[in-house]
Amino acid sequence: MDHHMKLPDTNQFFIDIALRVCSNLEIEKGLYECFQYLRKYMPGDAIYLERYEPDFSAIRIIAHATNEGFNKMDTLVTLDKESMQQMKAMDKAGFPQYFLSNCSDDSPISRNMLQLLGEPSSSILSTMLMVDDQLMGALTLVAYGRDRFTEDHVELYQVVRKPFFLAMSNAMEHLEVLKLQKMLTDENQFLRGELRRVCREEVIGAHFGLREVMLQVTQVAHLDSPVLLSGETGAGKDVIANVIHCSSSRSKGPMISVNCGAIPESLIDSELFGHEKGAFTGAIAQKKGRFERADKGTIFLDEIGELPLEAQVRLLRVLQSHEIERVGGTKMVPVDIRIIAASNQNLEELVKEGKFREDLWFRLNVFPILIPPLRERKADIPALLQHFINTKSKELKLPAIPKMATSAIDELIDYNWPGNVRELQNIVERALILNPKGSLSFSHLLYPGKSRIRPNGKTDNLDQIISSHIRNVLNKTSGKIHGAGGAAALLGVNPNTLRNRMNKLGIAYGRKNH
């Protein structure tokens, strides 16, 4: 592209840009056509239309175009603390009409943005889209390499501000209308939508914290190989398992989930493999087990490290022969299934301790995927937060989506998230129940005992007291939950009740964690 072409008359340039924006109903297509036109007069490898989201300490990418094409986006890019400091300093001084950095590494915001978007070090030219001295967004042109833009380019680029300001305003108003329509959908539509949600919902964090995970998912989803998901409790192993199933050729078949640690040891064989009528007292009819129900689909074995050794032997046979035998039965039943297993424990360590069969581990460990904990992918928090606020507001039938307090996002970013994504989801739901009209804040929920510590060092917070007591008992039993000498027996509760309470409190179970 010849960037030394004589610069056009600004009036004609404005008309040409406005026509390209306004003649396209889709903002991303208008962006692409403007980008092609701009490249006649200035360098450019990519262009982004952005909206500033101070509540989330983030910038939302609305549309993106390169020379190869364009796409509509709705991606929150979290700004780190250094970038937010730069943004606040610019706000205090009054936002300039444009922002130029001929070396993105010299600007925290530019460096932060390009790293998260996977772009190389570049020259950046942004024109600011303002309303009453408030920053609404920006149109950012990216040219790879240093010192690509001149003052002439800056002057010409300012002309695009007004057309794109109007285009973005219209796009965001349309988005708000769609959100309202979604919230007003009747209950039946909502329930039907929820049934389909798992297979159509985009994985939050797919572009940032879970980028490597999603790459691995695309590599293995279309195969029938077993997949072993590892990661802490609440990190989202079940979500990734669903994505693998829904991205596979088995997506029209069943997806059966089994929490191996939640089934009493005496019922595991019956639950997994089914039983014949009269196989044992109470077996009044033939029952298909989870493996049979997963035929032509996928079975997800969560917390596989909790599976007793006897059941591990039978699982190994299923992996080898693709057949199961019901309890009390004499014939083998063929099953066509894909196995996805998950564990929050280190199975290799369990193998060394004799608590997990080595041959089964080899069979399952064909394609291991590690799900990172939330504290290692904090860039995903704003998008997860928005998702949970939207979905929980709908579930709680709130008339509008509450706003957040100014410091809310900082509270969440600074927190360590021992319970991971599940803990964030629970915190959001609690905040909405306590304060359905907003503004939402979270510090009193994240550190519930902080303001109520008694002089003796103990807390009055009930959840903390229960959590501490359960952890102490688990330490005594080395993490054992059910059976003689297990935590459930010591506490005098049903093992399933204990596991449910542990999940709510974000306490990981599994003997290696205690």
mmCIF file of C-alpha atoms in Angstrom, residues 137-307:
data_model
loop_
_atom_site.group_PDB
_atom_site.id
_atom_site.type_symbol
_atom_site.label_atom_id
_atom_site.label_comp_id
_atom_site.label_asym_id
_atom_site.label_seq_id
_atom_site.Cartn_x
_atom_site.Cartn_y
_atom_site.Cartn_z
ATOM 1 C CA GLY A 137 -14.684 4.542 23.706
ATOM 2 C CA ALA A 138 -12.038 4.725 21.024
ATOM 3 C CA LEU A 139 -11.246 3.739 17.469
ATOM 4 C CA THR A 140 -7.734 2.296 17.507
ATOM 5 C CA LEU A 141 -5.571 1.757 14.453
ATOM 6 C CA VAL A 142 -2.657 -0.674 14.857
ATOM 7 C CA ALA A 143 0.390 -0.693 12.561
ATOM 8 C CA TYR A 144 3.024 -3.329 13.275
ATOM 9 C CA GLY A 145 6.476 -1.955 14.082
ATOM 10 C CA ARG A 146 7.754 1.367 15.456
ATOM 11 C CA ASP A 147 7.325 4.952 14.241
ATOM 12 C CA ARG A 148 4.690 4.160 11.638
ATOM 13 C CA PHE A 149 2.458 7.225 12.150
ATOM 14 C CA THR A 150 3.171 10.906 11.377
ATOM 15 C CA GLU A 151 1.403 14.103 12.495
ATOM 16 C CA ASP A 152 -0.325 14.213 9.067
ATOM 17 C CA HIS A 153 -1.795 10.788 9.782
ATOM 18 C CA VAL A 154 -2.969 12.001 13.208
ATOM 19 C CA GLU A 155 -4.703 15.044 11.729
ATOM 20 C CA LEU A 156 -6.494 13.042 9.053
ATOM 21 C CA TYR A 157 -7.511 10.297 11.491
ATOM 22 C CA GLN A 158 -9.398 12.773 13.688
ATOM 23 C CA VAL A 159 -11.976 13.124 10.902
ATOM 24 C CA VAL A 160 -13.320 9.613 11.564
ATOM 25 C CA ARG A 161 -14.364 10.485 15.132
ATOM 26 C CA LYS A 162 -17.918 11.699 14.559
ATOM 27 C CA PRO A 163 -19.121 8.961 12.146
ATOM 28 C CA PHE A 164 -17.811 6.222 14.432
ATOM 29 C CA PHE A 165 -19.150 7.884 17.569
ATOM 30 C CA LEU A 166 -22.659 7.770 16.047
ATOM 31 C CA ALA A 167 -22.160 4.222 14.794
ATOM 32 C CA MET A 168 -21.009 2.970 18.203
ATOM 33 C CA SER A 169 -23.846 4.777 20.013
ATOM 34 C CA ASN A 170 -26.359 3.048 17.757
ATOM 35 C CA ALA A 171 -24.658 -0.319 18.216
ATOM 36 C CA MET A 172 -24.640 -0.018 22.033
ATOM 37 C CA GLU A 173 -28.273 1.161 22.143
ATOM 38 C CA HIS A 174 -29.214 -1.854 20.037
ATOM 39 C CA LEU A 175 -27.291 -4.093 22.464
ATOM 40 C CA GLU A 176 -29.201 -2.619 25.442
ATOM 41 C CA VAL A 177 -32.523 -3.250 23.656
ATOM 42 C CA LEU A 178 -31.509 -6.855 23.044
ATOM 43 C CA LYS A 179 -30.581 -7.265 26.744
ATOM 44 C CA LEU A 180 -33.989 -5.939 27.825
ATOM 45 C CA GLN A 181 -35.773 -8.222 25.360
ATOM 46 C CA LYS A 182 -33.791 -11.137 26.736
ATOM 47 C CA MET A 183 -34.765 -10.302 30.338
ATOM 48 C CA LEU A 184 -38.446 -10.034 29.364
ATOM 49 C CA THR A 185 -38.534 -13.465 27.712
ATOM 50 C CA ASP A 186 -41.250 -15.649 29.267
ATOM 51 C CA GLU A 187 -40.391 -18.499 31.637
ATOM 52 C CA ASN A 188 -40.929 -21.313 29.127
ATOM 53 C CA GLN A 189 -38.561 -19.791 26.614
ATOM 54 C CA PHE A 190 -36.006 -19.291 29.369
ATOM 55 C CA LEU A 191 -36.240 -22.921 30.512
ATOM 56 C CA ARG A 192 -36.024 -24.253 26.957
ATOM 57 C CA GLY A 193 -33.032 -21.993 26.381
ATOM 58 C CA GLU A 194 -31.330 -23.270 29.541
ATOM 59 C CA LEU A 195 -31.608 -26.854 28.275
ATOM 60 C CA ARG A 196 -29.738 -25.871 25.110
ATOM 61 C CA ARG A 197 -27.363 -23.401 26.806
ATOM 62 C CA VAL A 198 -24.526 -25.820 27.555
ATOM 63 C CA CYS A 199 -23.911 -26.572 23.886
ATOM 64 C CA ARG A 200 -24.118 -23.064 22.518
ATOM 65 C CA GLU A 201 -22.626 -20.891 25.205
ATOM 66 C CA GLU A 202 -19.206 -19.424 24.526
ATOM 67 C CA VAL A 203 -16.639 -20.355 27.137
ATOM 68 C CA ILE A 204 -15.794 -17.216 29.103
ATOM 69 C CA GLY A 205 -12.046 -16.801 29.128
ATOM 70 C CA ALA A 206 -11.569 -18.652 25.817
ATOM 71 C CA HIS A 207 -9.591 -15.711 24.415
ATOM 72 C CA PHE A 208 -7.511 -15.048 27.547
ATOM 73 C CA GLY A 209 -7.046 -17.279 30.609
ATOM 74 C CA LEU A 210 -8.394 -20.419 28.934
ATOM 75 C CA ARG A 211 -6.802 -19.825 25.519
ATOM 76 C CA GLU A 212 -4.402 -22.808 25.834
ATOM 77 C CA VAL A 213 -7.163 -25.021 27.209
ATOM 78 C CA MET A 214 -9.478 -24.191 24.289
ATOM 79 C CA LEU A 215 -6.668 -24.907 21.811
ATOM 80 C CA GLN A 216 -6.280 -28.362 23.360
ATOM 81 C CA VAL A 217 -10.068 -28.852 23.242
ATOM 82 C CA THR A 218 -10.132 -28.169 19.484
ATOM 83 C CA GLN A 219 -7.309 -30.673 19.003
ATOM 84 C CA VAL A 220 -9.048 -33.540 20.801
ATOM 85 C CA ALA A 221 -12.820 -32.878 20.611
ATOM 86 C CA HIS A 222 -13.391 -34.599 17.237
ATOM 87 C CA LEU A 223 -11.582 -37.770 18.367
ATOM 88 C CA ASP A 224 -12.862 -40.552 20.629
ATOM 89 C CA SER A 225 -9.733 -40.602 22.787
ATOM 90 C CA PRO A 226 -10.207 -40.415 26.571
ATOM 91 C CA VAL A 227 -9.512 -36.981 28.057
ATOM 92 C CA LEU A 228 -8.283 -36.360 31.611
ATOM 93 C CA LEU A 229 -9.127 -32.926 33.026
ATOM 94 C CA SER A 230 -7.240 -31.789 36.107
ATOM 95 C CA GLY A 231 -7.559 -28.646 38.188
ATOM 96 C CA GLU A 232 -8.813 -27.346 41.505
ATOM 97 C CA THR A 233 -12.400 -27.684 42.687
ATOM 98 C CA GLY A 234 -14.611 -25.056 41.071
ATOM 99 C CA ALA A 235 -12.162 -24.227 38.245
ATOM 100 C CA GLY A 236 -14.644 -25.273 35.531
ATOM 101 C CA LYS A 237 -13.752 -28.864 34.630
ATOM 102 C CA ASP A 238 -17.437 -29.644 34.019
ATOM 103 C CA VAL A 239 -17.737 -26.697 31.605
ATOM 104 C CA ILE A 240 -14.743 -27.893 29.553
ATOM 105 C CA ALA A 241 -16.127 -31.453 29.539
ATOM 106 C CA ASN A 242 -19.404 -30.117 28.103
ATOM 107 C CA VAL A 243 -17.534 -28.146 25.443
ATOM 108 C CA ILE A 244 -15.594 -31.246 24.376
ATOM 109 C CA HIS A 245 -18.838 -33.226 24.086
ATOM 110 C CA CYS A 246 -20.684 -30.463 22.226
ATOM 111 C CA SER A 247 -17.768 -29.958 19.807
ATOM 112 C CA SER A 248 -17.586 -33.661 18.984
ATOM 113 C CA SER A 249 -19.433 -35.893 16.518
ATOM 114 C CA ARG A 250 -21.295 -37.229 19.582
ATOM 115 C CA SER A 251 -22.955 -33.895 20.346
ATOM 116 C CA LYS A 252 -26.420 -35.230 19.437
ATOM 117 C CA GLY A 253 -25.936 -38.137 21.832
ATOM 118 C CA PRO A 254 -26.301 -38.022 25.629
ATOM 119 C CA MET A 255 -23.833 -36.355 27.995
ATOM 120 C CA ILE A 256 -23.991 -38.226 31.304
ATOM 121 C CA SER A 257 -22.165 -36.776 34.331
ATOM 122 C CA VAL A 258 -21.133 -38.824 37.352
ATOM 123 C CA ASN A 259 -19.556 -37.437 40.533
ATOM 124 C CA CYS A 260 -17.598 -40.502 41.614
ATOM 125 C CA GLY A 261 -17.063 -39.090 45.095
ATOM 126 C CA ALA A 262 -20.762 -38.444 45.750
ATOM 127 C CA ILE A 263 -21.998 -42.042 45.279
ATOM 128 C CA PRO A 264 -21.872 -44.313 48.366
ATOM 129 C CA GLU A 265 -19.393 -47.143 47.856
ATOM 130 C CA SER A 266 -22.103 -49.808 48.177
ATOM 131 C CA LEU A 267 -24.090 -48.326 45.258
ATOM 132 C CA ILE A 268 -21.269 -47.518 42.817
ATOM 133 C CA ASP A 269 -21.530 -50.725 40.750
ATOM 134 C CA SER A 270 -25.309 -50.404 40.432
ATOM 135 C CA GLU A 271 -25.101 -46.699 39.523
ATOM 136 C CA LEU A 272 -22.353 -47.096 36.938
ATOM 137 C CA PHE A 273 -23.176 -50.471 35.389
ATOM 138 C CA GLY A 274 -26.852 -51.019 36.259
ATOM 139 C CA HIS A 275 -28.432 -54.133 37.721
ATOM 140 C CA GLU A 276 -30.811 -56.951 36.827
ATOM 141 C CA LYS A 277 -34.128 -57.515 38.576
ATOM 142 C CA GLY A 278 -33.542 -59.395 41.838
ATOM 143 C CA ALA A 279 -29.767 -58.800 41.805
ATOM 144 C CA PHE A 280 -29.985 -57.678 45.436
ATOM 145 C CA THR A 281 -32.588 -56.761 48.039
ATOM 146 C CA GLY A 282 -34.547 -53.813 46.700
ATOM 147 C CA ALA A 283 -33.691 -54.460 43.028
ATOM 148 C CA ILE A 284 -37.350 -54.757 42.005
ATOM 149 C CA ALA A 285 -36.700 -54.020 38.333
ATOM 150 C CA GLN A 286 -33.880 -53.965 35.790
ATOM 151 C CA LYS A 287 -31.961 -50.681 35.848
ATOM 152 C CA LYS A 288 -29.636 -49.233 33.233
ATOM 153 C CA GLY A 289 -26.450 -47.776 34.672
ATOM 154 C CA ARG A 290 -24.786 -44.495 33.707
ATOM 155 C CA PHE A 291 -22.546 -46.172 31.115
ATOM 156 C CA GLU A 292 -25.527 -47.641 29.253
ATOM 157 C CA ARG A 293 -27.348 -44.320 29.378
ATOM 158 C CA ALA A 294 -24.284 -42.661 27.817
ATOM 159 C CA ASP A 295 -24.362 -45.028 24.794
ATOM 160 C CA LYS A 296 -23.595 -43.117 21.529
ATOM 161 C CA GLY A 297 -22.542 -40.152 23.664
ATOM 162 C CA THR A 298 -20.101 -39.110 26.377
ATOM 163 C CA ILE A 299 -19.721 -40.034 30.036
ATOM 164 C CA PHE A 300 -18.039 -37.508 32.338
ATOM 165 C CA LEU A 301 -16.487 -39.119 35.415
ATOM 166 C CA ASP A 302 -15.840 -36.255 37.813
ATOM 167 C CA GLU A 303 -13.532 -36.732 40.836
ATOM 168 C CA ILE A 304 -12.320 -40.049 39.415
ATOM 169 C CA GLY A 305 -9.687 -40.234 42.146
ATOM 170 C CA GLU A 306 -12.489 -41.020 44.629
ATOM 171 C CA LEU A 307 -13.475 -44.202 42.761
#
